Tab-separated table of C-alpha atoms in Angstrom:
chain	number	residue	atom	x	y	z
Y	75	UNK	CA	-4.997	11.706	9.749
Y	76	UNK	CA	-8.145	9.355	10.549
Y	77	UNK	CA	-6.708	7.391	7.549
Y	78	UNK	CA	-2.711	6.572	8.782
Y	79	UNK	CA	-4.393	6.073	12.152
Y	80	UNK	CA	-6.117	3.319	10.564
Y	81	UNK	CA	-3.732	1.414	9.147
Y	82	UNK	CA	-1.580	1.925	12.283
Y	83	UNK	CA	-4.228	0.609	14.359
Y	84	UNK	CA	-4.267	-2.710	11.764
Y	85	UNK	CA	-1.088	-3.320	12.376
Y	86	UNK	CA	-1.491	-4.673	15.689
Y	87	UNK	CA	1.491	-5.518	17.578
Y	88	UNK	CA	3.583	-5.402	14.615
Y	89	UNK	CA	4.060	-1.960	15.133
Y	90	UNK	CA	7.006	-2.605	17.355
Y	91	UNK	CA	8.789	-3.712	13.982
Y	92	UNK	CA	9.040	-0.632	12.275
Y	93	UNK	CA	11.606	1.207	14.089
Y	94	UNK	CA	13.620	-1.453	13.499
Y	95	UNK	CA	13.128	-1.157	9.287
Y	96	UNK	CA	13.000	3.117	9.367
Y	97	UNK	CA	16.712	1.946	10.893
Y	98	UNK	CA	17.503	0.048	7.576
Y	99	UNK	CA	15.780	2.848	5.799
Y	100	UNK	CA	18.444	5.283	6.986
Y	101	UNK	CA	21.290	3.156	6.623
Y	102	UNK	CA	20.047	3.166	3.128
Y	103	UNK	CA	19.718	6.636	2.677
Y	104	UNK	CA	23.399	7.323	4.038
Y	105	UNK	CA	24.911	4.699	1.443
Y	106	UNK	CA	23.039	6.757	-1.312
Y	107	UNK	CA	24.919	10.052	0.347
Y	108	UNK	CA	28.466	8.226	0.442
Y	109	UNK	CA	27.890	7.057	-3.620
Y	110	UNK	CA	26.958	10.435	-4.495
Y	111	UNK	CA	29.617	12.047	-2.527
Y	112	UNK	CA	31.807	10.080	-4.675
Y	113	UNK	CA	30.486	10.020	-7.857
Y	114	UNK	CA	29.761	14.003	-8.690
Y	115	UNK	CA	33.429	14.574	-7.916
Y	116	UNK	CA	34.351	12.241	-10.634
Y	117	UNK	CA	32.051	13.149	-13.088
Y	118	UNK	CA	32.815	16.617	-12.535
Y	119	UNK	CA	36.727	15.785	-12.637
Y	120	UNK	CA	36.257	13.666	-16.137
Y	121	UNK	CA	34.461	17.063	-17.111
Y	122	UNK	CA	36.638	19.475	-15.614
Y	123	UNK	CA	40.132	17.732	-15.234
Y	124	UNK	CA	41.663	21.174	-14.277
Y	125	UNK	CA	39.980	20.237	-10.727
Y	126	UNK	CA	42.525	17.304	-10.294
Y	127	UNK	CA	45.431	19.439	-8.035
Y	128	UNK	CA	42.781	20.214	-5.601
Y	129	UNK	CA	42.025	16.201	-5.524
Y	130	UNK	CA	45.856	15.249	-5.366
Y	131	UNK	CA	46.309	17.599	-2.224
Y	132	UNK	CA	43.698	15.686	-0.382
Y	133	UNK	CA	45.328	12.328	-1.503
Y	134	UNK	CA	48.521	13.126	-0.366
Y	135	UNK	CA	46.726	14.216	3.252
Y	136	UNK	CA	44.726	10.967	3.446
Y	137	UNK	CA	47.343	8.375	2.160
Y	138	UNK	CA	50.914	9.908	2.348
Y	139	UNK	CA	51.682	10.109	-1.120
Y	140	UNK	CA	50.878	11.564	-4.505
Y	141	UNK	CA	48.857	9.673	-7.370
Y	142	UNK	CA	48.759	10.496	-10.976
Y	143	UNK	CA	45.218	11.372	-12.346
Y	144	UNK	CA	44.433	7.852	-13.786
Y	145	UNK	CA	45.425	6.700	-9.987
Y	146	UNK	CA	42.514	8.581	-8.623
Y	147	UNK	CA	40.405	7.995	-11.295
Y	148	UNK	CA	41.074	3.983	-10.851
Y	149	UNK	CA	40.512	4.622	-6.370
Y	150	UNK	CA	37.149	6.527	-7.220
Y	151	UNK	CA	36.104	4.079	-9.728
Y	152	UNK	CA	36.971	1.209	-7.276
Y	153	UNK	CA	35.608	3.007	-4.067
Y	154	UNK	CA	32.286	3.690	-6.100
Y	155	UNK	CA	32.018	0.211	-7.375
Y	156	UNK	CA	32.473	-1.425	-3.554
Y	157	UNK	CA	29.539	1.298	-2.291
Y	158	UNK	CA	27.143	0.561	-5.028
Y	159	UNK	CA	28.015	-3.066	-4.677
Y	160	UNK	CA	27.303	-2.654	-1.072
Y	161	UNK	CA	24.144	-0.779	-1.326
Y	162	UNK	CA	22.105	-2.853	-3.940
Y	163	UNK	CA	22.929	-5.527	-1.366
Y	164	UNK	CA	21.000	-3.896	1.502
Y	165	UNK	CA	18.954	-2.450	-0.690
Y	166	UNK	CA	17.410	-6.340	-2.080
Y	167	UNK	CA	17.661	-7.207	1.818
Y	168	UNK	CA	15.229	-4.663	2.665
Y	169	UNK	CA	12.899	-4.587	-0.294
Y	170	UNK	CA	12.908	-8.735	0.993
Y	171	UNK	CA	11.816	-7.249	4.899
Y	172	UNK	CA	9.469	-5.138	3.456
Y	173	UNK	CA	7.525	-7.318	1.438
Y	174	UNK	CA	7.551	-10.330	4.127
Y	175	UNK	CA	6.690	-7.525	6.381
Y	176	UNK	CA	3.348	-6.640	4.059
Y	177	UNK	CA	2.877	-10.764	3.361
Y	178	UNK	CA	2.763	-11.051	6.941
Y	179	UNK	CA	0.057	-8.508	7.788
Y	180	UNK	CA	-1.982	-10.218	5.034
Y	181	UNK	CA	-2.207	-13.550	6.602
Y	182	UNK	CA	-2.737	-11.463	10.062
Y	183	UNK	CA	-5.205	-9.837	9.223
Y	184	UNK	CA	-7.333	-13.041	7.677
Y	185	UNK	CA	-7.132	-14.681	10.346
Y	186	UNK	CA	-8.197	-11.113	12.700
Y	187	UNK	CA	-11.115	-11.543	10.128
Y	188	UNK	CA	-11.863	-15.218	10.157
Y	189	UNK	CA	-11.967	-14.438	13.774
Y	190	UNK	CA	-13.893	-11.582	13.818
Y	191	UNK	CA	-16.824	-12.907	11.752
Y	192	UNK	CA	-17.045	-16.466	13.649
Y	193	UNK	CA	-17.722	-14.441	16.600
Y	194	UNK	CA	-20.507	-12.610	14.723
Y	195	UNK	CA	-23.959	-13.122	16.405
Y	196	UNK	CA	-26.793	-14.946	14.431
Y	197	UNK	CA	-28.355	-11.243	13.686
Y	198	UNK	CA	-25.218	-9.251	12.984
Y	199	UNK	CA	-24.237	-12.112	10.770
Y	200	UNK	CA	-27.581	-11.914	8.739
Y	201	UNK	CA	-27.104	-8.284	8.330
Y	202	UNK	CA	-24.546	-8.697	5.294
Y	203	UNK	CA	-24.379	-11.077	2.630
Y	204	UNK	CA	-21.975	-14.006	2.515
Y	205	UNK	CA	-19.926	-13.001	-0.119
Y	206	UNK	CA	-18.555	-9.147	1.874
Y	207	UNK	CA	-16.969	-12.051	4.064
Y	208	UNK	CA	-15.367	-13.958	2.057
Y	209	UNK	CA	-14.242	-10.636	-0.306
Y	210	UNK	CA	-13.018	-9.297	2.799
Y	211	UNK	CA	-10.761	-12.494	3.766
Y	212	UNK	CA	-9.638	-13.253	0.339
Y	213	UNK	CA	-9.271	-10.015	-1.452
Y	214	UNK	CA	-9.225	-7.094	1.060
Y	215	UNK	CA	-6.622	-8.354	3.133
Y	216	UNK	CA	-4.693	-8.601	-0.178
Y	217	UNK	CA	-5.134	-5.091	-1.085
Y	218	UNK	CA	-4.259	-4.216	2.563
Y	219	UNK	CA	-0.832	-6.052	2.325
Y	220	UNK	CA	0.089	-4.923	-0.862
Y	221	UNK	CA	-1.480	-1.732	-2.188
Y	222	UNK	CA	-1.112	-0.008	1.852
Y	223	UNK	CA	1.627	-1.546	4.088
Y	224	UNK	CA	4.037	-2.269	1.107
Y	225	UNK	CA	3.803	1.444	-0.762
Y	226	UNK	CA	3.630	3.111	2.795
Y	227	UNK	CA	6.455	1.519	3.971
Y	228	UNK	CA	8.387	2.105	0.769
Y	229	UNK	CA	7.313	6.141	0.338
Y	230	UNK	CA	8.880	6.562	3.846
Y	231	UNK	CA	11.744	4.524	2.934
Y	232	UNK	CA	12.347	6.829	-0.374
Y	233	UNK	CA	11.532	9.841	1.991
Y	234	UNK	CA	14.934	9.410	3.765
Y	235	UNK	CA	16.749	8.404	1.198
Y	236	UNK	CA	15.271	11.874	-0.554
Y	237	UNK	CA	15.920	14.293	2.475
Y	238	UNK	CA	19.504	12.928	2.461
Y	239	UNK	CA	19.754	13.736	-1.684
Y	240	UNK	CA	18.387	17.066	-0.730
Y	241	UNK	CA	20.496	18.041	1.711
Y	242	UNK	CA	24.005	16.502	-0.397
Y	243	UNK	CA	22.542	19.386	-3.113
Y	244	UNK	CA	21.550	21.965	-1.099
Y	245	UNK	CA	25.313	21.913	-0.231
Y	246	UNK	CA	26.133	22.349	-4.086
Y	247	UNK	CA	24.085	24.461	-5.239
Y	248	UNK	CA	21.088	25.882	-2.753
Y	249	UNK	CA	19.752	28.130	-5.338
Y	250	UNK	CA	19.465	25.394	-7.717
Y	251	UNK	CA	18.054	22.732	-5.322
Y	252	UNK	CA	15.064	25.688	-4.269
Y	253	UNK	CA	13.914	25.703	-7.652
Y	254	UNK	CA	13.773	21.850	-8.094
Y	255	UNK	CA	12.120	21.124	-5.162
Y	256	UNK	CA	9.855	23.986	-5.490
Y	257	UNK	CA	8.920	22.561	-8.936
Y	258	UNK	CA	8.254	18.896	-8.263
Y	259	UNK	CA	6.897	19.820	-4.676
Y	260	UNK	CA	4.195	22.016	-6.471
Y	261	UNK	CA	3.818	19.128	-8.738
Y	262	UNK	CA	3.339	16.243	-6.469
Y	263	UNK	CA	0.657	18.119	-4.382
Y	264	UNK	CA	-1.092	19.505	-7.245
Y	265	UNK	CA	-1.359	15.900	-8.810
Y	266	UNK	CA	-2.427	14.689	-5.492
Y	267	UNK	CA	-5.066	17.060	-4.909
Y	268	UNK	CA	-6.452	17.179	-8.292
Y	269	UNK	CA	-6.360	12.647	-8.307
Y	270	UNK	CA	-7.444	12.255	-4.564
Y	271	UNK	CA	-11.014	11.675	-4.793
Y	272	UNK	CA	-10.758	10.591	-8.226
Y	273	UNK	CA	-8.610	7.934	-6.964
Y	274	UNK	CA	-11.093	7.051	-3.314
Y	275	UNK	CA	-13.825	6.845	-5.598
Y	276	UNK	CA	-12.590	4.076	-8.161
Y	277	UNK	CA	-11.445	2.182	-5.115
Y	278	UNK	CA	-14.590	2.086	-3.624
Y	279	UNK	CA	-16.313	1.279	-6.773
Y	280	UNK	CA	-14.168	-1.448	-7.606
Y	281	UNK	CA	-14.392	-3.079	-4.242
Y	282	UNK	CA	-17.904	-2.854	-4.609
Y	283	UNK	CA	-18.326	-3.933	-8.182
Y	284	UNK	CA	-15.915	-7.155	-6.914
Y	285	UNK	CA	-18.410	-8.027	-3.997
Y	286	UNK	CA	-21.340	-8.058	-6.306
Y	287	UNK	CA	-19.478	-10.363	-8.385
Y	288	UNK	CA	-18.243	-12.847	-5.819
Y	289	UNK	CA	-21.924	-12.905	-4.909
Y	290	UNK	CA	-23.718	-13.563	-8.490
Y	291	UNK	CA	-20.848	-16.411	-8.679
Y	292	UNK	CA	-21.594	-17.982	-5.196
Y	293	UNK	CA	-25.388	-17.428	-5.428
Y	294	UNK	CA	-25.218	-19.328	-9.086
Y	295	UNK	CA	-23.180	-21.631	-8.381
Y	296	UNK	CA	-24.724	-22.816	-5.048
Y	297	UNK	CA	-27.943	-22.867	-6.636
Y	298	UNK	CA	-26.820	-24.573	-9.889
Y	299	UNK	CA	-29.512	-27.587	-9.921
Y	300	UNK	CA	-32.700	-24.907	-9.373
Y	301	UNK	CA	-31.126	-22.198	-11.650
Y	302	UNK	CA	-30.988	-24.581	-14.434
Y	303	UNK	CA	-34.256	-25.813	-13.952
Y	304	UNK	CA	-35.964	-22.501	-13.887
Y	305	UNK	CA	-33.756	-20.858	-16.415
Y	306	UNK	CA	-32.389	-18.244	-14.395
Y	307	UNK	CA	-28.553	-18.826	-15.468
Y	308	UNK	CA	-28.661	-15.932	-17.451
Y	309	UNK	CA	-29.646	-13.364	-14.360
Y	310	UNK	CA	-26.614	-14.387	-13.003
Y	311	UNK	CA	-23.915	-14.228	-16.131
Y	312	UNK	CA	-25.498	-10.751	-16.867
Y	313	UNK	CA	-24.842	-9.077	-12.947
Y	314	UNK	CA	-20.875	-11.042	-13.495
Y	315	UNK	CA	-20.650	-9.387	-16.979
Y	316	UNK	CA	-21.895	-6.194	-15.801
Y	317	UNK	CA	-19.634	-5.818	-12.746
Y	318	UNK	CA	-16.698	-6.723	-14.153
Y	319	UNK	CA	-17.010	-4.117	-16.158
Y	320	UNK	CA	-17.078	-1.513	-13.250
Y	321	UNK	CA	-13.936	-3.531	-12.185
Y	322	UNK	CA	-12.155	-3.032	-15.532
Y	323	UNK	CA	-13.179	0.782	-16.430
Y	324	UNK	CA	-12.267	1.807	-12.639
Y	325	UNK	CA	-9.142	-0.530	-12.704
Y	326	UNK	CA	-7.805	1.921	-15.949
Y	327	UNK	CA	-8.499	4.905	-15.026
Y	328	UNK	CA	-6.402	4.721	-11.149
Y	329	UNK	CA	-3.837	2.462	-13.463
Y	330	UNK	CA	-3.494	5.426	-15.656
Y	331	UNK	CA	-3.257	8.169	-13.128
Y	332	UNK	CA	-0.414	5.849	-11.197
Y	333	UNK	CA	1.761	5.325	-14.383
Y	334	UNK	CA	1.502	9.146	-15.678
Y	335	UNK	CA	3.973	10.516	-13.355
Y	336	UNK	CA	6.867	8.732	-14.249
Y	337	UNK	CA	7.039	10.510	-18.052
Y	338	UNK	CA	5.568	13.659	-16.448
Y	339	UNK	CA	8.251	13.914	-14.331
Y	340	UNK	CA	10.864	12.736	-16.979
Y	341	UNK	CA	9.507	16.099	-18.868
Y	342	UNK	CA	9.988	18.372	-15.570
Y	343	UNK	CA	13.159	17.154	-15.311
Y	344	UNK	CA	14.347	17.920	-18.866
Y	345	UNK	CA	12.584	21.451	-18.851
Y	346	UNK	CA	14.599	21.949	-15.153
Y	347	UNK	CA	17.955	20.965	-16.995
Y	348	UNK	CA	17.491	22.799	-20.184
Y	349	UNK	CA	16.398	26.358	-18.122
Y	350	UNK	CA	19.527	26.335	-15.950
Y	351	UNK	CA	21.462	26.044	-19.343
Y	352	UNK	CA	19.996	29.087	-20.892
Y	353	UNK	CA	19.739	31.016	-17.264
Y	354	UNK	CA	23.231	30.293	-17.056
Y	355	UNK	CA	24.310	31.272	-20.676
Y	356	UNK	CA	22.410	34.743	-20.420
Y	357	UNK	CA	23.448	35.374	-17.090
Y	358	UNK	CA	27.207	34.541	-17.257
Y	359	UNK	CA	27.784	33.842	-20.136
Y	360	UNK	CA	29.302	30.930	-20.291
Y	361	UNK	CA	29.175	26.756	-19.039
Y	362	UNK	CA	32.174	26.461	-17.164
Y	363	UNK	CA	30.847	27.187	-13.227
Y	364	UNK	CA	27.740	25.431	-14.254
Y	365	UNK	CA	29.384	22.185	-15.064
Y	366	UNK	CA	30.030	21.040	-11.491
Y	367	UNK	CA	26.434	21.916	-10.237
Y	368	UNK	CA	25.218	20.447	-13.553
Y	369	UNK	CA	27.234	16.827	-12.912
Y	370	UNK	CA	26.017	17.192	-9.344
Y	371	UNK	CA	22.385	16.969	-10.086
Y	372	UNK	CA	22.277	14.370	-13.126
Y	373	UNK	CA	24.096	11.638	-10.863
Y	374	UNK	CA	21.251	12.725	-8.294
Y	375	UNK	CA	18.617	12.831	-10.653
Y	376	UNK	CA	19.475	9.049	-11.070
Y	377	UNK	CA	17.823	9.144	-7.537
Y	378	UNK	CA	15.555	12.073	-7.410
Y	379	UNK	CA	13.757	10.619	-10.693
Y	380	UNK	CA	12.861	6.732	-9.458
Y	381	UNK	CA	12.181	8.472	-5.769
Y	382	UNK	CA	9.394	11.094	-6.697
Y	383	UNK	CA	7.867	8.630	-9.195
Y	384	UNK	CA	7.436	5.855	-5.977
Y	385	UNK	CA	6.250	8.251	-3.596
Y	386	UNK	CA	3.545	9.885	-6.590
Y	387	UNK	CA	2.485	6.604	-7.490
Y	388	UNK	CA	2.904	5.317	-3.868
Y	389	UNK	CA	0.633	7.999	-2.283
Y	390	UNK	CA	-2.186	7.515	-5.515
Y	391	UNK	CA	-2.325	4.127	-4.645
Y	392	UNK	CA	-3.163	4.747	-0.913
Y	393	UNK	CA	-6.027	6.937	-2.092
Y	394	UNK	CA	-7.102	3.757	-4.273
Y	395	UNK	CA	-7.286	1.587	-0.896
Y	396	UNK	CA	-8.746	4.046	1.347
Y	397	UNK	CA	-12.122	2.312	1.200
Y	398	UNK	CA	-10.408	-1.220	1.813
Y	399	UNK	CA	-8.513	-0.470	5.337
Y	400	UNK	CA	-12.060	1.475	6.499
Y	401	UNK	CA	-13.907	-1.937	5.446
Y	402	UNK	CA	-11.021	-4.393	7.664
Y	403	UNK	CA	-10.818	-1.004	10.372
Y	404	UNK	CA	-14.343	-1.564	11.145
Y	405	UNK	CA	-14.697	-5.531	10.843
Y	406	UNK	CA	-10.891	-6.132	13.234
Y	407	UNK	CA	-12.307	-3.134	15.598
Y	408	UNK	CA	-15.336	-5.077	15.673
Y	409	UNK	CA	-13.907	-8.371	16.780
Y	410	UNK	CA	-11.957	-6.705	20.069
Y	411	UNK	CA	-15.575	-5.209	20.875
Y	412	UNK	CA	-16.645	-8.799	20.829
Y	413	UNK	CA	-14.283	-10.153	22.606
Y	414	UNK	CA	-14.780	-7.906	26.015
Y	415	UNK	CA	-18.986	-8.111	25.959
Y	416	UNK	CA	-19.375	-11.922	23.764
Y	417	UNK	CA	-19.835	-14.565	26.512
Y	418	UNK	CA	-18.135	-17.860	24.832
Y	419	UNK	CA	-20.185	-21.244	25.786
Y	420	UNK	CA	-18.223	-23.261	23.310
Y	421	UNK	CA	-16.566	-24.976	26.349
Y	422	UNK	CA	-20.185	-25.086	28.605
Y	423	UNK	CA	-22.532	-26.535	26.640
Y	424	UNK	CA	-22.318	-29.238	24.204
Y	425	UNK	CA	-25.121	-30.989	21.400
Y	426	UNK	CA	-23.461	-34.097	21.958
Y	427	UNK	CA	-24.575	-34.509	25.738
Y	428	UNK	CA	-28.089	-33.284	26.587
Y	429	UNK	CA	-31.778	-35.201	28.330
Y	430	UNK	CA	-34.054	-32.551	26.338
Y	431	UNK	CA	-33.858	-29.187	24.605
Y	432	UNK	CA	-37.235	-27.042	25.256
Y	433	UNK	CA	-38.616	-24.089	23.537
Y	434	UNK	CA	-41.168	-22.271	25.651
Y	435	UNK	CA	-43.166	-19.465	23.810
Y	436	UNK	CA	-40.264	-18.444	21.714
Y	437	UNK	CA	-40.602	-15.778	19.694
Y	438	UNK	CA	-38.218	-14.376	17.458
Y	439	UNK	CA	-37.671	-11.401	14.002
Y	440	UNK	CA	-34.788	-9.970	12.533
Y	441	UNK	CA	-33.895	-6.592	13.106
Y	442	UNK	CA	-34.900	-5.525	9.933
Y	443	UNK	CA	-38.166	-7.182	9.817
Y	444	UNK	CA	-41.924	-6.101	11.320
Y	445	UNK	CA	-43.045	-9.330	11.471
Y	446	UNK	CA	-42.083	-12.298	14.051
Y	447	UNK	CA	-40.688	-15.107	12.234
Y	448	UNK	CA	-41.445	-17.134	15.221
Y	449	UNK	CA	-44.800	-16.089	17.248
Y	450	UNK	CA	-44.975	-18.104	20.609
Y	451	UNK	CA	-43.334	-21.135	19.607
Y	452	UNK	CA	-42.982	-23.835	22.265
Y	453	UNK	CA	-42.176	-27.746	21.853
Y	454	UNK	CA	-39.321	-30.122	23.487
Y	455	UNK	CA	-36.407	-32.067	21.318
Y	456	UNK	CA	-35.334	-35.235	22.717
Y	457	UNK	CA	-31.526	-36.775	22.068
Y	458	UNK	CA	-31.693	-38.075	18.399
Y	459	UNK	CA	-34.662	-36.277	17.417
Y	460	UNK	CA	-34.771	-34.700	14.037
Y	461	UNK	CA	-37.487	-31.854	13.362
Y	462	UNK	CA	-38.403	-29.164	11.147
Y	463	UNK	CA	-39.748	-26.219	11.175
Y	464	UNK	CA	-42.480	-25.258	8.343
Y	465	UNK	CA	-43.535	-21.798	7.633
Y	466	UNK	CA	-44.444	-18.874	5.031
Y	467	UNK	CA	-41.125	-17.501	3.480
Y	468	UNK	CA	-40.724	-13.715	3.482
């Protein structure tokens, strides 16, 4: 999509560093299948101890010898401890690469920026207000870093991890797993669908509402001497008041919609439980085949549960930046435009070393202006010189 191309394309060179982290990603997810592979068996043997022959036939193959049933209980226990232990290890390792991973595409990308606007013209510079810049710099690249690259990078981290969940219960129970995925698939897209431009929209408005602002502050605040004397201070309070406002009424209403999941999906998950209770009590007739499956998904759901929530909320956030990366696409595409057609004369001509600077019928408007601001304007500075130019303002 236009959108992921985007926020490849602001990634620069960096790219290069994500095959290296999707690695850690599914090193990740095959920890999570090893833990579960060893957990439902003894949750489903504390349930069902009648399973523990089968068990003690595969001891005796792996290590030689026969163990009693607390034996096995104390090698699983001690086997799922050193995974887990193991896991939330690489897991804090990688949650650390991701997020210095996001930190450093923030600082990249202000200083793309920085770049990017001090090789503005004179005109294109004029053509937006001061404070889009430093919004952009300060606050956009911000957003960038931690409301794209960090829940992107995390959804397709939790993506693996899920397809490798899926596939450990597809081999218990594929009936089962159909209807589970089939119900939170249905309800992850419908949410997303219904939210999307719900979501694109309160982005937009709040990176609007948050330009205005930085603007009334700069504009009062720079002006503080003739604002005072001409009693203007409360133009300026009333435009901050006002767009904060936007800020705060579009800030809880995408909050909301990225929180609800989590105790929507709590509910799917109880109503999934509770219906392959009664289907199996009508249809068999009793709990005893279920109890495996059952123990099987609960330890998953320990997973499934945290992993839809992230990739919900994960993918409503996107929608909530969407306006952001098009605002730093179009500024960091800018800057490589200016680089290949900007001459740079930085290095050929100085102020500090010159016999006379000449204006010979100059005349000069702004894009968006009919009138000349200069209209044949000639005269000559000498070294030292200071002048000034008097004139109507427009």
């Amino acid at each position: 999509s236009p959108y992921l191309f985007e926020i490849i394309y602001l990634l620069g060179q960096d790219r290069a560093r994500l095959p290296i982290m999707i690695s850690m990603f599914i090193l990740i997810s095959i920890l999570d299948l090893l833990g579960l592979s060893l957990l439902v068996p003894l949750v489903s043997y504390l349930t069902n101890p009648e399973d523990m022959g089968y068990v003690s036939q595969k001891i005796i193959l792996v290590f030689g010898h026969s163990m009693d049933e607390n034996e096995i209980i104390e090698l699983f226990s001690a086997t799922i401890l050193v995974v887990f232990l193991i896991k939330s290890m690489a897991i804090l390792y990688i949650n650390k690469t991701i997020i210095d991973f996001s930190n450093d595409q923030m600082l990249r990308i202000r200083l793309l920026l920085m770049s990017s606007y001090q090789s503005l013209s004179y005109i294109d510079y004029l053509g937006r207000n001061s404070a889009e810049y430093v919004y952009s710099i300060q606050t956009l690249s911000s957003q960038y870093a931690n409301s794209v690259v960090l829940p992107l990078l995390r959804i397709v981290s939790e993506s693996i991890v899920m397809v490798v969940v899926i596939g450990f219960l597809a081999w218990v129970s594929p009936s089962a797993l159909a209807v589970m995925v089939t119900i939170f698939v249905s309800f992850a897209l419908g949410y997303d669908l219904f939210f999307r431009s719900k979501l694109k929209s309160y982005g937009k408005n709040i990176n609007n509402a948050n330009t205005k602002t930085v603007k009334a502050v700069n504009e009062g605040m720079r002006g503080f001497r003739e604002i005072q004397i001409f009693g203007k201070s409360k133009h300026f309070y009333n435009v901050v008041s006002s767009e904060s406002k936007k800020v705060a009424i579009n800030n809880s209403k995408s909050q909301l919609i990225t929180v609800a999941p989590r105790y929507l999906i709590e509910l799917i998950l109880i109503i999934f439980s509770i219906s392959m209770v009664v289907w199996t009590l009508r249809i068999e007739g009793g709990l005893h085949d279920l109890m495996p499956v059952f123990a099987a998904f609960g330890v998953a759901s320990i997973r499934i549960l945290p992993i839809v929530n992230n990739i919900i909320n994960g993918t409503a956030v996107l929608r909530i930046g969407r306006d952001s990366v098009s605002k730093l696409y179009r500024d960091i595409k800018q800057l490589n435009f200016n680089k290949d057609t900007r001459e740079d004369i930085s290095d050929t001509f100085s102020m500090e070393s010159f016999e006379s600077l000449k204006l010979d019928n100059v005349i000069f408007r702004y894009s968006d202006r009919g009138n000349n601001i200069l209209n044949q304007v000639s005269m000559e500075v000498m070294p030292g010189e200071s002048i000034g130019i008097i004139g109507p303002s427009e």
